[in-house]
Tab-separated table of C-alpha atoms in Angstrom:
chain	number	residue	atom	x	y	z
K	69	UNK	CA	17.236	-7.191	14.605
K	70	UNK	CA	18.177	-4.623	12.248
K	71	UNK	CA	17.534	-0.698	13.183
K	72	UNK	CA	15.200	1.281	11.421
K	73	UNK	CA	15.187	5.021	10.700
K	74	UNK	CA	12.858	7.693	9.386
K	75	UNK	CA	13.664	10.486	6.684
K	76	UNK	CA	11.441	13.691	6.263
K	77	UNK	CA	10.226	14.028	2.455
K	78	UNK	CA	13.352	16.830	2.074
K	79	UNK	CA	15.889	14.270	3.482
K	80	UNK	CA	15.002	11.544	1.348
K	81	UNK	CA	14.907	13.667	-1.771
K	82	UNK	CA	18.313	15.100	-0.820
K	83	UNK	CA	19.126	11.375	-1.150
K	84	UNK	CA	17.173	9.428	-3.603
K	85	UNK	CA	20.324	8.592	-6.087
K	86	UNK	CA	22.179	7.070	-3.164
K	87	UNK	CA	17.946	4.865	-2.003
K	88	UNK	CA	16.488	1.915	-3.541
K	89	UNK	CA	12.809	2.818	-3.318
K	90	UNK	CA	10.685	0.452	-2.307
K	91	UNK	CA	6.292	1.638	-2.866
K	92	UNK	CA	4.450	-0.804	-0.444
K	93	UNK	CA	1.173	0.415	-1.528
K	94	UNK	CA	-0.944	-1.397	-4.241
K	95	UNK	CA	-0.828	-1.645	-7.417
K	96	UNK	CA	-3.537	0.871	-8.187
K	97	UNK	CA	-2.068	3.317	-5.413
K	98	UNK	CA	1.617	3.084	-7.369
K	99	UNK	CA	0.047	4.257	-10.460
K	100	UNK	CA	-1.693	6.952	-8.883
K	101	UNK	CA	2.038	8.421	-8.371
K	102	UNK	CA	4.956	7.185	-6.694
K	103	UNK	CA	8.415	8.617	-5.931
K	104	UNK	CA	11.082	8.645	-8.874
K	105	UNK	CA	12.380	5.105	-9.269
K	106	UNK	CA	10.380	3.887	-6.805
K	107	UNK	CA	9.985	0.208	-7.103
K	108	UNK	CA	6.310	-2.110	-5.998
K	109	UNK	CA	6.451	-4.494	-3.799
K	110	UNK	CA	2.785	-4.168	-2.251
K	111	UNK	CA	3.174	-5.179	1.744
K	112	UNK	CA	1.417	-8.824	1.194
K	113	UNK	CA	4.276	-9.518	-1.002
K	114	UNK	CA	7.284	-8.301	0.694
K	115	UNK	CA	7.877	-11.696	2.671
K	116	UNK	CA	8.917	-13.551	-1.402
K	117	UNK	CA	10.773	-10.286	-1.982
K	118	UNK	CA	13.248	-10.715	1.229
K	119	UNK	CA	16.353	-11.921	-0.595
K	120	UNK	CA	16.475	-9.335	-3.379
K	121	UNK	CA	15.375	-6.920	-0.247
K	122	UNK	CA	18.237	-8.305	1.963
K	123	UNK	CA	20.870	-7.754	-1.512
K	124	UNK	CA	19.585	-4.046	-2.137
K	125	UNK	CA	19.926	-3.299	1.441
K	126	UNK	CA	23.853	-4.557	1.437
K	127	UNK	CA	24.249	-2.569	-1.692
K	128	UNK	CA	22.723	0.268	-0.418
K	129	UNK	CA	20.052	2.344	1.916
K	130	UNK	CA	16.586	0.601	1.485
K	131	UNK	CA	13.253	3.344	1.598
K	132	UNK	CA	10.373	2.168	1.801
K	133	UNK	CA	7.123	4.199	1.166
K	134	UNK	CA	3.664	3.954	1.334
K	135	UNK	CA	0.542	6.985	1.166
K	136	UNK	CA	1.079	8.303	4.598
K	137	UNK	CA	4.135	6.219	6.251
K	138	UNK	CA	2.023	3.620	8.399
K	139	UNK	CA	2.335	0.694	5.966
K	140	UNK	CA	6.238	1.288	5.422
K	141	UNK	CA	6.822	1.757	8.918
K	142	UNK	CA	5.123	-1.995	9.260
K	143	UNK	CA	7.357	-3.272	6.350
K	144	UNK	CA	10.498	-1.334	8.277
K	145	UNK	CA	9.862	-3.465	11.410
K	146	UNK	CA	9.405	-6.651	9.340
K	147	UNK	CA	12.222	-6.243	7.626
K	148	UNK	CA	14.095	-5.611	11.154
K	149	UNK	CA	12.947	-8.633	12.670
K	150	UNK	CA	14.748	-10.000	9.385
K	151	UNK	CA	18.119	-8.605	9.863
K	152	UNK	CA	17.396	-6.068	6.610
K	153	UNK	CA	18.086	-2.406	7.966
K	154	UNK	CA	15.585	-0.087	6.065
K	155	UNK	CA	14.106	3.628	6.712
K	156	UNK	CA	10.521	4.781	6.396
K	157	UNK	CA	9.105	8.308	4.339
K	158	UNK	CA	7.706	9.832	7.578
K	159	UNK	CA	4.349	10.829	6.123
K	160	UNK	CA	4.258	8.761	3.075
K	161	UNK	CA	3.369	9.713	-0.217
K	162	UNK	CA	1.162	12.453	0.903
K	163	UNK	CA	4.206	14.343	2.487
K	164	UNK	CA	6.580	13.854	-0.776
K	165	UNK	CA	4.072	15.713	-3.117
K	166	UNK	CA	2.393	18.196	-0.753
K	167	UNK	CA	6.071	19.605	-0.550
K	168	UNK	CA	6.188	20.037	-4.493
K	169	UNK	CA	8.642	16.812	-4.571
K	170	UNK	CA	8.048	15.045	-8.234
K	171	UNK	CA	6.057	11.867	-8.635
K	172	UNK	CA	6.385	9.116	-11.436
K	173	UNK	CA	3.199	7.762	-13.072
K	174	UNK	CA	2.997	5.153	-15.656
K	175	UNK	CA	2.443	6.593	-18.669
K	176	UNK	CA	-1.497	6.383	-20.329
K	177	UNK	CA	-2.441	5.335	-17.261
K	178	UNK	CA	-5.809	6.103	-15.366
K	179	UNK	CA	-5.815	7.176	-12.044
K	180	UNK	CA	-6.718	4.221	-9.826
K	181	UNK	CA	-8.844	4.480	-7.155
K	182	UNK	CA	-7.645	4.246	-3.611
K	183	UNK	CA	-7.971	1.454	-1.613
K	184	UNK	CA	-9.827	3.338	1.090
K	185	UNK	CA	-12.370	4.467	-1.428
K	186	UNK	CA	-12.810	1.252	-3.235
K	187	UNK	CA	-13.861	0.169	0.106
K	188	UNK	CA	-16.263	3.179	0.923
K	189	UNK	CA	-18.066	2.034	-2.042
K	190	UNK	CA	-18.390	-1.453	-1.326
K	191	UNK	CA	-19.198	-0.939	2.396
K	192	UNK	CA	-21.921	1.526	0.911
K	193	UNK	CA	-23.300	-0.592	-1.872
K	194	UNK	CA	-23.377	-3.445	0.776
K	195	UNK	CA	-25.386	-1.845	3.576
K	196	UNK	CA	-27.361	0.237	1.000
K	197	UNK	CA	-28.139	-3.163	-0.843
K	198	UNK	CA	-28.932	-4.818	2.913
K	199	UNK	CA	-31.118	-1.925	3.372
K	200	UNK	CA	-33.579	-1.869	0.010
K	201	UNK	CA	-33.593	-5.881	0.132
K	202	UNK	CA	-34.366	-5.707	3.740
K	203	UNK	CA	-37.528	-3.825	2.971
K	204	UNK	CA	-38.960	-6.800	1.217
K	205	UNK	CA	-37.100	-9.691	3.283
K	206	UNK	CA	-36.424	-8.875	6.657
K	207	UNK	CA	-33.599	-11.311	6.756
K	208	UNK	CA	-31.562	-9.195	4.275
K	209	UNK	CA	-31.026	-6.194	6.916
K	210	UNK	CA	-28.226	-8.879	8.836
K	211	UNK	CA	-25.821	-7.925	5.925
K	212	UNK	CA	-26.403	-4.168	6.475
K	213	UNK	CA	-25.775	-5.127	10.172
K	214	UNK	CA	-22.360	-7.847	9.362
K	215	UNK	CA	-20.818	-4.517	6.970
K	216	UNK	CA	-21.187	-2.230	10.272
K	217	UNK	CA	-19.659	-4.842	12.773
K	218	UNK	CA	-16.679	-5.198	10.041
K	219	UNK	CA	-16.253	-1.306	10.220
K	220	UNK	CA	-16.489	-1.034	13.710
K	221	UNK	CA	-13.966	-4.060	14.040
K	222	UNK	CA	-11.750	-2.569	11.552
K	223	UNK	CA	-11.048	0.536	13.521
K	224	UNK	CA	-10.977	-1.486	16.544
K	225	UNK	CA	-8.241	-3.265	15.150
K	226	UNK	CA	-6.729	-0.729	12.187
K	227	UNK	CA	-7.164	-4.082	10.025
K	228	UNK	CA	-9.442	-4.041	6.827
K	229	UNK	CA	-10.387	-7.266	5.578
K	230	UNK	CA	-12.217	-6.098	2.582
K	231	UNK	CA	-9.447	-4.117	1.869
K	232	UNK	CA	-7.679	-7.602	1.302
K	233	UNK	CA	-10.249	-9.106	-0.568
K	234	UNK	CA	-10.567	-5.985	-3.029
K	235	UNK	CA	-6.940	-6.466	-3.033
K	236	UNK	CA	-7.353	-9.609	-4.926
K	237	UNK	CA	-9.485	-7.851	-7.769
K	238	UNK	CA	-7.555	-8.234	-10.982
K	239	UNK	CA	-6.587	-3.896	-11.240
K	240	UNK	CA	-5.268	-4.256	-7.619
K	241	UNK	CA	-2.602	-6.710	-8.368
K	242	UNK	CA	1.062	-6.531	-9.172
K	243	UNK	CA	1.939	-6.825	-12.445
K	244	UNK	CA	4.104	-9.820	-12.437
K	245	UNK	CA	7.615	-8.998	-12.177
K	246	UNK	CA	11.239	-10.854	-11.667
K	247	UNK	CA	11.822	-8.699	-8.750
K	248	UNK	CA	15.832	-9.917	-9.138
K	249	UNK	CA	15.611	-8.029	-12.575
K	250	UNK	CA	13.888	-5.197	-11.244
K	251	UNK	CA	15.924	-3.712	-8.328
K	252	UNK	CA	19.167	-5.009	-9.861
K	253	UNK	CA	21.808	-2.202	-10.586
């Protein structure tokens, strides 16, 4: 198993020519703004990314980043149990650019929404939907009731499973990539 290390926003700006930069947010959280030469692999991909991971590693120091350094710090410890040595952003995204650092965004690009919003809304228009339909049909107020045992269960657990299945919405996908080509030299 493979250390892992943390660098403060400042450190890892100091170094960024020397990192491969690794975004393991989503799609739609990339384009919102992501760290200069920062490359996605969203965490539910990294496992088919290992072998260009384990090659940019040898060639180099491996950062990985997500919005507020939880998600990397879970890539950093897969990648560990791997044999890939890696450092986490401490505080993510968030840190880099509320310390003036600059941010990349794909040009002509909206800003996405975040995953933790698109999820607000759907947890909303579910129970809110569960509530109105359960004025006519009793029945209907179980999914109002199903939404709030998934919340409660998600903070139980710091899981989100409709996070993952609004992950699989077209605009929350990777753009297909040879991920070879894209962290090669």
């Amino acid at each position: 198993m493979s250390p892992t290390t943390a660098l403060t926003a400042d450190q890892a700006a100091a170094r960024l020519h020397e990192l491969t930069v690794i975004d393991v947010r989503t799609p739609g959280e990339y384009a919102s703004g992501h760290l200069p030469g920062a490359h996605n692999i969203p965490l539910d991909h990294l496992d088919a990314a290992l072998p260009t991971l384990r090659t940019a590693a040898d060639r180099g120091g491996l950062l990985l980043v997500c919005a507020s350094g939880t998600r990397s710090a879970q890539a950093c410890r897969r990648l560990a149990d791997q044999g890939i040595a890696a450092a986490t952003l401490t505080g993510g995204t968030a840190a880099w650019t509320r310390l003036g650092h600059d941010s990349d965004r794909p040009a002509g690009t909206r800003t996405p929404w975040a995953m933790d919003r698109q999820v607000r809304l759907a947890a909303g228009c579910l129970v809110l939907t569960g509530l109105i339909a359960g004025q006519r049909w009793t029945a209907a107020r179980r999914l109002s009731a199903g939404v709030a045992g998934g919340l409660v269960f998600s903070a139980l657990t710091d899981t989100c499973g409709m996070a993952k299945i609004l992950a699989k919405l077209p605009h929350n996908r990777p753009t297909p990539t040879d991920l070879d080509a894209t962290l090669a030299p």
